[in-house]
Structure formats: C-alpha cells, structure tokens
PDB file of C-alpha atoms in Angstrom:
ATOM      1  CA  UNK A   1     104.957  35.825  95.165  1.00 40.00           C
ATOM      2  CA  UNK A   2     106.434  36.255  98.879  1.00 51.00           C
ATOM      3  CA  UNK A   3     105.371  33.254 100.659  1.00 61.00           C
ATOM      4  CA  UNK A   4     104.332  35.642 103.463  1.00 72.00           C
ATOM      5  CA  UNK A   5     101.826  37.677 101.696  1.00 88.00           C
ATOM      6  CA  UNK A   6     100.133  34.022 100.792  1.00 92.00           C
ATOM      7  CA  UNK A   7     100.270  33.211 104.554  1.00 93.00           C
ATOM      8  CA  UNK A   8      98.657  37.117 105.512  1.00 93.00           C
ATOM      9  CA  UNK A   9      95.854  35.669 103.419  1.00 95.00           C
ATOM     10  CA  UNK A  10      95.354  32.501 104.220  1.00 96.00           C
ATOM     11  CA  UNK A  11      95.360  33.717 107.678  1.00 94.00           C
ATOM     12  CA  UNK A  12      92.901  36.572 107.244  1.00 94.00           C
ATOM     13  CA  UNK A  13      90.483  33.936 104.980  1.00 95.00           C
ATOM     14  CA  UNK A  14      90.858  31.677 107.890  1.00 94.00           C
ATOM     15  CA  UNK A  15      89.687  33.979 110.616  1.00 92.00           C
ATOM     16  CA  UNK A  16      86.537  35.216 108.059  1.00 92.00           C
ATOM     17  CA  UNK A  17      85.938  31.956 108.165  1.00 91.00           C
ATOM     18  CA  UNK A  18      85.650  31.589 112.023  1.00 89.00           C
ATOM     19  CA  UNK A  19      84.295  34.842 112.633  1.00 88.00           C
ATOM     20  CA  UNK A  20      81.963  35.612 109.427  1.00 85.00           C
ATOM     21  CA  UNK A  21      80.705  32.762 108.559  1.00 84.00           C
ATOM     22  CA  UNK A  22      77.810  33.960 107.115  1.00 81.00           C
ATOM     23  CA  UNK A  23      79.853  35.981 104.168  1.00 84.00           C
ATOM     24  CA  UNK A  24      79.460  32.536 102.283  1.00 82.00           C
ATOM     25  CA  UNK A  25      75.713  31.501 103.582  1.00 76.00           C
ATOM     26  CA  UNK A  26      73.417  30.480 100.375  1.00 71.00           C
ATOM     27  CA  UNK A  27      76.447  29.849  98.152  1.00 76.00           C
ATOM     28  CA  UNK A  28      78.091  26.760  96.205  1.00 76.00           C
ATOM     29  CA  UNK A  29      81.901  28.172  96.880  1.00 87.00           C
ATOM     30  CA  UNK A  30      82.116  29.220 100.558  1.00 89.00           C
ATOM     31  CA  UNK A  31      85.753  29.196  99.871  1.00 93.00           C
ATOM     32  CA  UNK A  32      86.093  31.623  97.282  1.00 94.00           C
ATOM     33  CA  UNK A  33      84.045  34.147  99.356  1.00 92.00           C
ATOM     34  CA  UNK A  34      86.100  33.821 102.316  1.00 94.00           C
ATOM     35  CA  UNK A  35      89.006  34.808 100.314  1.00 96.00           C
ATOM     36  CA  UNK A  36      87.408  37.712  98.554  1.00 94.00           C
ATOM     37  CA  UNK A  37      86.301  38.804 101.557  1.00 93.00           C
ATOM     38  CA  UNK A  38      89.566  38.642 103.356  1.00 95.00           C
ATOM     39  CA  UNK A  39      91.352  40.875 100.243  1.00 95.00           C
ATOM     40  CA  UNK A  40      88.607  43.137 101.100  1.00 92.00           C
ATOM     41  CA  UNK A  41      89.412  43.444 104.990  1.00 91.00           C
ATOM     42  CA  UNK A  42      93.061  43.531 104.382  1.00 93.00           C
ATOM     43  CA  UNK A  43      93.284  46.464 101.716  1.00 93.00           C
ATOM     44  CA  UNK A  44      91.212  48.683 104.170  1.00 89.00           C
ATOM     45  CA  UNK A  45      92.723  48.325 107.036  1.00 83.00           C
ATOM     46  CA  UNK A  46      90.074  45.992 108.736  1.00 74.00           C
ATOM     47  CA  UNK A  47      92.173  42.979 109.671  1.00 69.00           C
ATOM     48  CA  UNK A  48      94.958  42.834 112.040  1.00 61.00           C
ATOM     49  CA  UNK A  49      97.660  41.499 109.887  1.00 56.00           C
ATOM     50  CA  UNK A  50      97.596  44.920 107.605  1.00 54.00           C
ATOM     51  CA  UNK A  51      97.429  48.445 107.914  1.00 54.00           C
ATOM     52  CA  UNK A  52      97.191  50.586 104.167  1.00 56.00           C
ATOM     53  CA  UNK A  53      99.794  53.167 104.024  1.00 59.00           C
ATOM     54  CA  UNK A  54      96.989  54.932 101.595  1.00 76.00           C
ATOM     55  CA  UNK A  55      92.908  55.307 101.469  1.00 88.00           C
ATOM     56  CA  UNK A  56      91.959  52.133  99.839  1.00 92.00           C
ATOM     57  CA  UNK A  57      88.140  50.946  98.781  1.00 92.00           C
ATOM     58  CA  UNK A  58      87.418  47.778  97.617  1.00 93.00           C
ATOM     59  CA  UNK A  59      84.262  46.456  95.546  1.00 92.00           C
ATOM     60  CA  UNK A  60      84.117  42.969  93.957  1.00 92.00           C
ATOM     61  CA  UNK A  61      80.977  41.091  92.284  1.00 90.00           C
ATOM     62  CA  UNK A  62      81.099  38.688  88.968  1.00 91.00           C
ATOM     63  CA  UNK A  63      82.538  39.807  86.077  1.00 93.00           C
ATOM     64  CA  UNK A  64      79.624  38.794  84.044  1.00 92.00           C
ATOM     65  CA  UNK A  65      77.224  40.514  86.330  1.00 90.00           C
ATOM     66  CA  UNK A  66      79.225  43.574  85.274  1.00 92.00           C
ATOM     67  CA  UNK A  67      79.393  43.890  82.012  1.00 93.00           C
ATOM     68  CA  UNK A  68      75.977  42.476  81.371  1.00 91.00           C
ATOM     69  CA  UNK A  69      75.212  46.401  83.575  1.00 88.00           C
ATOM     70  CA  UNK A  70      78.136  48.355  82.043  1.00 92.00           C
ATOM     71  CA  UNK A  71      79.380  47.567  79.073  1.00 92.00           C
ATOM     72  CA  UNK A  72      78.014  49.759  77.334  1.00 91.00           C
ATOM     73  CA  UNK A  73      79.238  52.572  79.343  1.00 93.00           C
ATOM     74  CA  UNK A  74      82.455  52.097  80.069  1.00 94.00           C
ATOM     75  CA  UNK A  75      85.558  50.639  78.077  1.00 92.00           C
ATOM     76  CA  UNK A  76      86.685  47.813  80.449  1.00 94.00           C
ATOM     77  CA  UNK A  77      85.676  45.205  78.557  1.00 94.00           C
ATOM     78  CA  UNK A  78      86.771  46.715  74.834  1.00 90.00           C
ATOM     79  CA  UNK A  79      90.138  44.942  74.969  1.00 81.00           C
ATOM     80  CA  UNK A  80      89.837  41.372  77.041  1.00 86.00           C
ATOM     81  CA  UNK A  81      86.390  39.958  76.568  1.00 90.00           C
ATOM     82  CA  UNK A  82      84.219  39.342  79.580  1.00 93.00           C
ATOM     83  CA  UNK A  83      85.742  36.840  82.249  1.00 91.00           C
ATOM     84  CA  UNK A  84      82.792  34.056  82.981  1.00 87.00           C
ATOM     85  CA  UNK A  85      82.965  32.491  86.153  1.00 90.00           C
ATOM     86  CA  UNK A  86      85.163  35.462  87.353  1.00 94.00           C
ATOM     87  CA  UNK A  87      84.993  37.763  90.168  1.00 95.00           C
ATOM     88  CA  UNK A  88      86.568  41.213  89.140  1.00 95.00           C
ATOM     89  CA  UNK A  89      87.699  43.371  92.069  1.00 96.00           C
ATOM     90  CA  UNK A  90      87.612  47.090  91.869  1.00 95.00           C
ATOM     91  CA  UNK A  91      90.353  48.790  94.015  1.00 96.00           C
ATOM     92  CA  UNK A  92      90.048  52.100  94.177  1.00 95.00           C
ATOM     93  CA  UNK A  93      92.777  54.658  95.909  1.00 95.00           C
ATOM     94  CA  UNK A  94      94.146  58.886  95.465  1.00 94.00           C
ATOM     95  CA  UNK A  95      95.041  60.093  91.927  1.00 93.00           C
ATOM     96  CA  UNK A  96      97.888  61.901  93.612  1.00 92.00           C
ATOM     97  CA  UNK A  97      99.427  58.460  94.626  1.00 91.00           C
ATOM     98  CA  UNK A  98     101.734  57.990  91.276  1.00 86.00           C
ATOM     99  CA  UNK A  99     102.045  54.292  91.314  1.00 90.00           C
ATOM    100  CA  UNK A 100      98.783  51.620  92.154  1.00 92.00           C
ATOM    101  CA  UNK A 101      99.336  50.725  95.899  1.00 92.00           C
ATOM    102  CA  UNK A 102     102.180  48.157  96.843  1.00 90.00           C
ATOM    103  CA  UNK A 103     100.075  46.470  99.007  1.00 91.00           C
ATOM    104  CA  UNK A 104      97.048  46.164  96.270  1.00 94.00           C
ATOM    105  CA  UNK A 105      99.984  44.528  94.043  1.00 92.00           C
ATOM    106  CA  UNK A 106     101.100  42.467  96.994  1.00 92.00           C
ATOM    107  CA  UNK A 107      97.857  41.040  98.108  1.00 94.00           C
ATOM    108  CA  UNK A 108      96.469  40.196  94.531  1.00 95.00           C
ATOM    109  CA  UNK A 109      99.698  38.823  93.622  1.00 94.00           C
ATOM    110  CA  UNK A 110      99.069  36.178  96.546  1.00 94.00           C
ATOM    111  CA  UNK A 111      95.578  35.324  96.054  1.00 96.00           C
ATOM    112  CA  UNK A 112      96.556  34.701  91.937  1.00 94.00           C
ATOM    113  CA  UNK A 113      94.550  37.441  90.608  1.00 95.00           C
ATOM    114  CA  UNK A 114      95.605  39.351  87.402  1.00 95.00           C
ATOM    115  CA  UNK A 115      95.455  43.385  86.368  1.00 95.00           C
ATOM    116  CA  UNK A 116      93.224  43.726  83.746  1.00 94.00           C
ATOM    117  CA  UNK A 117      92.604  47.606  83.875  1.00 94.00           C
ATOM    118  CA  UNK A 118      93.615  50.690  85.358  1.00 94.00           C
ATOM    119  CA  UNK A 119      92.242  54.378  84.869  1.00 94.00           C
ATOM    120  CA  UNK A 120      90.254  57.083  86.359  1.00 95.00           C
ATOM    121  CA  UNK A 121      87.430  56.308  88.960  1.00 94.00           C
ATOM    122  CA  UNK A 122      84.057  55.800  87.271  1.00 92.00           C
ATOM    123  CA  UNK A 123      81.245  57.205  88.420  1.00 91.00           C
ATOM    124  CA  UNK A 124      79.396  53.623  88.160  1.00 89.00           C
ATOM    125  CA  UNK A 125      78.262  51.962  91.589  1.00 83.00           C
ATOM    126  CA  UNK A 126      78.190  53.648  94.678  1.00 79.00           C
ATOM    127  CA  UNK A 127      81.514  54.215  95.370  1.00 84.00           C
ATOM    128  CA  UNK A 128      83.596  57.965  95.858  1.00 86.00           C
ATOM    129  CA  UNK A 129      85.202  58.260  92.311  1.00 88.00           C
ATOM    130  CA  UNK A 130      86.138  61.913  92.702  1.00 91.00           C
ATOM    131  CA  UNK A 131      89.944  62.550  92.840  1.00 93.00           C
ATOM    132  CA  UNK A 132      90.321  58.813  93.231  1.00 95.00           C
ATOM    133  CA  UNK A 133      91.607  56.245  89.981  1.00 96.00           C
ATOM    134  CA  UNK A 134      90.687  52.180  90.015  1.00 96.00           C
ATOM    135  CA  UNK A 135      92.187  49.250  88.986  1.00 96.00           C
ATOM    136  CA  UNK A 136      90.790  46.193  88.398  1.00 96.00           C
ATOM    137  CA  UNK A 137      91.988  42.334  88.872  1.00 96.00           C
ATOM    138  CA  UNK A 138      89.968  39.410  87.762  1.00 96.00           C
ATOM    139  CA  UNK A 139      89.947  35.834  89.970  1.00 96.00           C
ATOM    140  CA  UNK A 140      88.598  32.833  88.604  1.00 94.00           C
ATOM    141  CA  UNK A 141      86.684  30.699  90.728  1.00 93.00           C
ATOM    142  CA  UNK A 142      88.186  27.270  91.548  1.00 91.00           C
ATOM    143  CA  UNK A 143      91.628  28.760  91.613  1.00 93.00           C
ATOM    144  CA  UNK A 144      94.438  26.797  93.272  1.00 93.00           C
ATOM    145  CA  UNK A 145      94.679  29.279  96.294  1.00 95.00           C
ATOM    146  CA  UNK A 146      91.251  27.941  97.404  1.00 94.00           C
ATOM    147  CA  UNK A 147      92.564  24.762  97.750  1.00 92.00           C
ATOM    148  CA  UNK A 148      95.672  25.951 100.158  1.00 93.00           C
ATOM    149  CA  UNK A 149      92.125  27.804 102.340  1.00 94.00           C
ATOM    150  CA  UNK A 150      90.528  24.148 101.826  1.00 92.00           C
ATOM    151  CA  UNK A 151      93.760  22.625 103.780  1.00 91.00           C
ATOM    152  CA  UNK A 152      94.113  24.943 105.958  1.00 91.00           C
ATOM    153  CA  UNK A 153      90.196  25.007 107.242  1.00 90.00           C
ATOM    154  CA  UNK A 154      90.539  20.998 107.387  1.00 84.00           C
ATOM    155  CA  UNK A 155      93.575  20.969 109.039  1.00 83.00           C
ATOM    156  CA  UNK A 156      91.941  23.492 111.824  1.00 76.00           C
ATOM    157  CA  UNK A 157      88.806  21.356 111.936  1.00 67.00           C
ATOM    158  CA  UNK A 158      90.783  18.081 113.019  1.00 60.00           C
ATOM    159  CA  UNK A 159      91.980  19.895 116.367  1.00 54.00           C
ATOM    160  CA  UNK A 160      91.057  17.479 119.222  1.00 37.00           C
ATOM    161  CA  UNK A 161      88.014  18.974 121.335  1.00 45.00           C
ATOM    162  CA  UNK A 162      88.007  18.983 124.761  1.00 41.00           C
ATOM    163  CA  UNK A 163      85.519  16.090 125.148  1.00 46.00           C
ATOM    164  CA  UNK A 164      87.654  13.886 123.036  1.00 46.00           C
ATOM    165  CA  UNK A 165      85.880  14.156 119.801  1.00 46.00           C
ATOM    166  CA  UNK A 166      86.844  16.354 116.844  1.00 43.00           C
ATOM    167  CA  UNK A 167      85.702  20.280 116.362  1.00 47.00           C
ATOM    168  CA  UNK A 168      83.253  20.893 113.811  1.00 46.00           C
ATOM    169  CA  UNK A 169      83.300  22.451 110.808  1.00 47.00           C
ATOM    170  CA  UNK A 170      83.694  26.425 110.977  1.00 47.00           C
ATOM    171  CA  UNK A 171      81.508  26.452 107.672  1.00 44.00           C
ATOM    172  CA  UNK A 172      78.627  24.466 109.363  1.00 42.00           C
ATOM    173  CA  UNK A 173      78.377  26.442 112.723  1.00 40.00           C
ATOM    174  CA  UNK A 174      75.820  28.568 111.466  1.00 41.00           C
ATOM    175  CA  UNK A 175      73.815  26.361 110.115  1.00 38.00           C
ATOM    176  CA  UNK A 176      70.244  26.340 111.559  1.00 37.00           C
ATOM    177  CA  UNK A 177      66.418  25.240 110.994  1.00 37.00           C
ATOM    178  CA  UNK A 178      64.783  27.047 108.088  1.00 42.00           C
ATOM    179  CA  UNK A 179      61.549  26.280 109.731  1.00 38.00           C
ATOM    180  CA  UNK A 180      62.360  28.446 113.011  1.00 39.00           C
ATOM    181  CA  UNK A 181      63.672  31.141 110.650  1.00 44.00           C
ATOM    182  CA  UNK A 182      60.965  31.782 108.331  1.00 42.00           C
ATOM    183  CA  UNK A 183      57.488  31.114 110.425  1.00 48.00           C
ATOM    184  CA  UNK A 184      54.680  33.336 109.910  1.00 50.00           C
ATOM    185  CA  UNK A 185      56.262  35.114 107.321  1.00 55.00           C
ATOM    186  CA  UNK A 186      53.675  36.136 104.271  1.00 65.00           C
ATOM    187  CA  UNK A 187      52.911  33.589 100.903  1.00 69.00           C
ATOM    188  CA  UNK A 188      55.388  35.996  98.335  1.00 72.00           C
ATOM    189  CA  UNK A 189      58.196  36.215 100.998  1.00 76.00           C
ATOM    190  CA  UNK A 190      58.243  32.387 101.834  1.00 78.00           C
ATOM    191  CA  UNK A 191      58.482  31.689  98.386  1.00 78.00           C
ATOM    192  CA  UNK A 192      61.316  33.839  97.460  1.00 80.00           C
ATOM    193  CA  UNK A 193      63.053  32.344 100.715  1.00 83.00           C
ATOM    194  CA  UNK A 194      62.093  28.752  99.281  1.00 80.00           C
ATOM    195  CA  UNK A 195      63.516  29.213  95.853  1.00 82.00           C
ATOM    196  CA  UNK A 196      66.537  28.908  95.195  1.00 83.00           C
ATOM    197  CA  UNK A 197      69.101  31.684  94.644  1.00 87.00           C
ATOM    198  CA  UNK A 198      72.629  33.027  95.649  1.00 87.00           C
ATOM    199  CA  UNK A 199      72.841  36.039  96.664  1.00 89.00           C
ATOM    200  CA  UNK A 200      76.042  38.252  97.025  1.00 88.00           C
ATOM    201  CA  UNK A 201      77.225  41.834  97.408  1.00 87.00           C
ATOM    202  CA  UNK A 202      77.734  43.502  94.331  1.00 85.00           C
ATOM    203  CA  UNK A 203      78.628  46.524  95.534  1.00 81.00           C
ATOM    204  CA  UNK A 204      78.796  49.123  98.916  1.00 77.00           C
ATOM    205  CA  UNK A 205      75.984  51.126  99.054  1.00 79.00           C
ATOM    206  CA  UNK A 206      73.383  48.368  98.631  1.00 84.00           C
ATOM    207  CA  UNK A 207      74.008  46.837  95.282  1.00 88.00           C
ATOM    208  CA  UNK A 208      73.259  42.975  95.445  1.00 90.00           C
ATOM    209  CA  UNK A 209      73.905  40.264  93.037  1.00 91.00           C
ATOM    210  CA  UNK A 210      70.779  37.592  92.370  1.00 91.00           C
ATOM    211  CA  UNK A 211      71.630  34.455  90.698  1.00 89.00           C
ATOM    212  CA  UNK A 212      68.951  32.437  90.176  1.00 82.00           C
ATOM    213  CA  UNK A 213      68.464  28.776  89.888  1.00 75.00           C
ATOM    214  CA  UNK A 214      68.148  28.837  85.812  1.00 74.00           C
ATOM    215  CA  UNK A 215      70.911  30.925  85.956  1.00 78.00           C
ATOM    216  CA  UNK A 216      70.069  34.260  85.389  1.00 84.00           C
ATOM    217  CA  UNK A 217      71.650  36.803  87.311  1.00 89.00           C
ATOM    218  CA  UNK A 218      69.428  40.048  88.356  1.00 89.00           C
ATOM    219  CA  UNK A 219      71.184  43.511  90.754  1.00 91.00           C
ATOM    220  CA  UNK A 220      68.990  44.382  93.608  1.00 90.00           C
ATOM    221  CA  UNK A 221      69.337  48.234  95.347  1.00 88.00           C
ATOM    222  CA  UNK A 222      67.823  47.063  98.274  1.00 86.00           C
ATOM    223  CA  UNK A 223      68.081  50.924  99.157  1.00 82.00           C
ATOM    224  CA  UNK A 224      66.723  52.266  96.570  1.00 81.00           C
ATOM    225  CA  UNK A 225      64.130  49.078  96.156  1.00 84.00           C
ATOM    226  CA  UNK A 226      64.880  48.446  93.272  1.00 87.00           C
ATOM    227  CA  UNK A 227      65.526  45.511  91.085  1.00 88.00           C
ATOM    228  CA  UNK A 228      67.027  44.400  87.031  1.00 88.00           C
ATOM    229  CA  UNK A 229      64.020  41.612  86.769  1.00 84.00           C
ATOM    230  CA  UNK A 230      61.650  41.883  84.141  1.00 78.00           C
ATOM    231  CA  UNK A 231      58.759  41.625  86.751  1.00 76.00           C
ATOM    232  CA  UNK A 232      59.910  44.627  88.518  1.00 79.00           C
ATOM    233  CA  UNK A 233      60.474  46.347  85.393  1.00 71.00           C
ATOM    234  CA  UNK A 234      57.151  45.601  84.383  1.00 66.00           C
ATOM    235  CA  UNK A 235      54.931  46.255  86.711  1.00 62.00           C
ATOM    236  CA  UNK A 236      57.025  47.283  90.459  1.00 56.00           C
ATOM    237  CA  UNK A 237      55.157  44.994  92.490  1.00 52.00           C
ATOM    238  CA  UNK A 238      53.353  45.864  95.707  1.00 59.00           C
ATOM    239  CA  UNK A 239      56.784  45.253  98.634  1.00 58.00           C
ATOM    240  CA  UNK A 240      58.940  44.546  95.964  1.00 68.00           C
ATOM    241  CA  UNK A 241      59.595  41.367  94.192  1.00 83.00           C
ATOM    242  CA  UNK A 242      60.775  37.884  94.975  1.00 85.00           C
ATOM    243  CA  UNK A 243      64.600  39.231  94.652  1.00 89.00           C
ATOM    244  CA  UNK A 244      64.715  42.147  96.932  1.00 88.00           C
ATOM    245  CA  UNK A 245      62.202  40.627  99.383  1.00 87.00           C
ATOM    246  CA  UNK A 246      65.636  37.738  99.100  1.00 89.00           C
ATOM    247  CA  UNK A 247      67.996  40.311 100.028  1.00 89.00           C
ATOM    248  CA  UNK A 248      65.972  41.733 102.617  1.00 86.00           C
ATOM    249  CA  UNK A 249      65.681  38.514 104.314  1.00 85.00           C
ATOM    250  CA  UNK A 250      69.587  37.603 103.962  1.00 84.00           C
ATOM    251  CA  UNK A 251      70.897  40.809 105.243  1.00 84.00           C
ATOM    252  CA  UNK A 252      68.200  40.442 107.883  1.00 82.00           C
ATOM    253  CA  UNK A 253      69.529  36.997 108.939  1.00 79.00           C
ATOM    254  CA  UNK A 254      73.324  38.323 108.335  1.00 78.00           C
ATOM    255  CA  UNK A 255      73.592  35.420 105.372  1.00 81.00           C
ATOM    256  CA  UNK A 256      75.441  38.380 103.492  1.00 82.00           C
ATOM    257  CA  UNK A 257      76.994  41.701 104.224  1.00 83.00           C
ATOM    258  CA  UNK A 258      74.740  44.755 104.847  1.00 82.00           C
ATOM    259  CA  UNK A 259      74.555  47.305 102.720  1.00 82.00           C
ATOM    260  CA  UNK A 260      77.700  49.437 104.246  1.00 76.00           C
ATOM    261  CA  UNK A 261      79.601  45.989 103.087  1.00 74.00           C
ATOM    262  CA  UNK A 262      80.332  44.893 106.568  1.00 73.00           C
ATOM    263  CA  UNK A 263      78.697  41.740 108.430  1.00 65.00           C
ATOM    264  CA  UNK A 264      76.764  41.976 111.615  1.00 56.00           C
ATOM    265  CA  UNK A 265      79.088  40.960 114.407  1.00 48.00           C
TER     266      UNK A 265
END
C-alpha cells in the first residue's frame, strides 16, 4: 500500500472531521464514519486531494443491514457469508471501463478494505445501475487505520490556542443542549428523539439505517415515508413512526447526511 494513498486519506478523514462533524453525530465510532465518509468524497471527486479519471458513485451501509434486505435477491452473499460488524461499500463506475478503477483499488487498498464482489449494477437501492457494473469491499469496524485517524485527530487537538490553553476536540464542537433543540416538539417525536438509536445513511436517495438500542436494525425511506418496523408494517401510523420521525429530526439538525448523501454546509 503506497504510503501516500494512506496519507490522501488520513488527510481527507481529517478535514471531514473539521468540517462535517456531524457525519458521526449519534454514533459509538465517530472514527470509522469519518473515514467512510472521506472514501466517499475522494472517489467522486469531492475532496481536493483527488480528481476520478472516470464517473464514480459510492454507497456504503452495514453489511448485515444488507443482506438481512437482499439476500434473497441477489447472489452477494452465496459465496462469503455475511460480514457482522462490517460496512460494505458499493462502488459503482461505466461497463465500458475494462478494468475496476485504479483509484477505487488505490483508495480501498489504503483504508484496509477487501474485494468481495464484482458484477453488473443491480437495480437494488437508489442508485443509476444502467450501463454501469459495482464492486464491493467490506471494512470491519475497529480496523487499525482508525487508530492512525485517532493519532492524527489527537495530535491536531494538542495545537497550542491562542489564549494559551489547548484547542478542543474537533469531535465535540458540535455538541450542544438537547433541551434547546427539541422544545415544543409533540409527545411521539420527543420520544423517538429520547430513545436511543444510531442512525446512518444507508443509501443516496433517502435510504437510512436505524439501529436501535436492543439492537435491531430497521431502513427508513424518509422519501418515500416509509419504514422496515413491524409497527409501520402493521398499521402506518398517523406522521410516521418513531424511526422516520428519527431521521427527520437528524437530517433536520444535519446529525447525518441528507438524502442527496451530502451534509449541510
């Protein structure tokens, strides 16, 4: 692995870090969403550092999560069982490009992830599959590379500050009083702000991953209102239910990416 493709995303990780801080609001590993994030921003052409010689999309969201939607429509999971604790990246590029992209290979070589298949675009999620192929690396959480971000972020944070104390934490800046936030909002809403869940982007388009505190993981289409939960399912409650009233506050708040997969500025 070139040491400077590491650096490109440590770099890139770094500056998500700084400037999105709220890609990792509401979850237990802030640093493995800054670094998913920043494989996201360098593969299409949103960070400085890179600019993809070819049209790449990226999607990402828990391996789990995915097959517990898909397995039983597609084949990804038929040869290497499902990857717990995993977050599988789709990358998606041309089918007249005869070789997956060198800079796909590049950055997932750096951030440790490994191929685990490659094929025609599926027309699952909300992405453009039409002339277009995927393939599809899976990260495990806790992975060494986090640690490198870890150092990094600390090592940042230590800088002197002009009144002679230290800088503060880039992952605490946006921290700020859930009281002020959430005032006057209705009984159902405050609840499913109060409860605890972690909510992430599943997908562009407005698919959103729900995992709750027991551990059960739920997709939101906060466009399409709907939701995988067996009280939606049920009985479609009046303004939705506790999940995609979540999502709607997050987004909202800019705690995760809106539904075009980019984070208010």
């Amino acid at each position: 692995m070139p040491e400077h493709d590491l650096e490109t995303l440590l770099a890139e990780a770094v500056h998500v870090a700084n400037n999105y801080p709220a890609v990792a609001n509401g979850v237990d590993d802030s640093l493995h969403e800054y670094l998913r994030y920043a494989v996201l921003r360098l593969l299409e052409g949103d960070a400085d550092q890179r600019s993809p010689a070819v049209d790449v999309t990226v999607g990402y969201g828990r391996d789990a999560a995915m097959a517990d939607n898909w397995r039983s429509t597609v084949p990804w999971w038929d040869e290497m069982p499902v990857q717990e604790d995993c977050t599988r990246f789709r990358v998606f590029y041309p089918d007249d490009v005869a070789h997956i992209p060198r800079a796909v290979g590049d950055v997932m070589s750096a951030l440790g992830a490994w191929r685990v298949w490659s094929g025609d675009a599926v027309d699952i999620g909300t992405y453009e599959y039409q002339s277009r192929r995927e393939v599809h690396y899976c990260w495990p959480l806790g992975h060494p590379v986090e640690d490198r971000l870890d150092e990094r972020l600390e090592r940042d944070t230590q800088a002197v500050a002009t009144d002679g104390g230290c800088a503060g934490d880039v992952r605490a800046r946006e921290a700020v009083s859930d009281q002020a936030q959430t005032g006057g909002l209705e009984a159902r809403t405050q609840r499913a702000i109060d409860e605890e869940m972690d909510v992430s982007l599943l997908a562009k388009g407005g698919q959103y991953e729900v995992r709750s505190a027991s551990g059960s993981i739920y997709d939101v289409d906060i466009i399409a209102e709907t939701c995988t939960c067996p009280d939606y399912q049920k009985r479609e409650p009046d303004g939705g239910c506790k999940h995609l009233r979540r999502v709607d506050h997050e987004i909202k708040h800019g705690r995760v990416p809106r539904p075009d997969g980019r984070l208010p500025v």
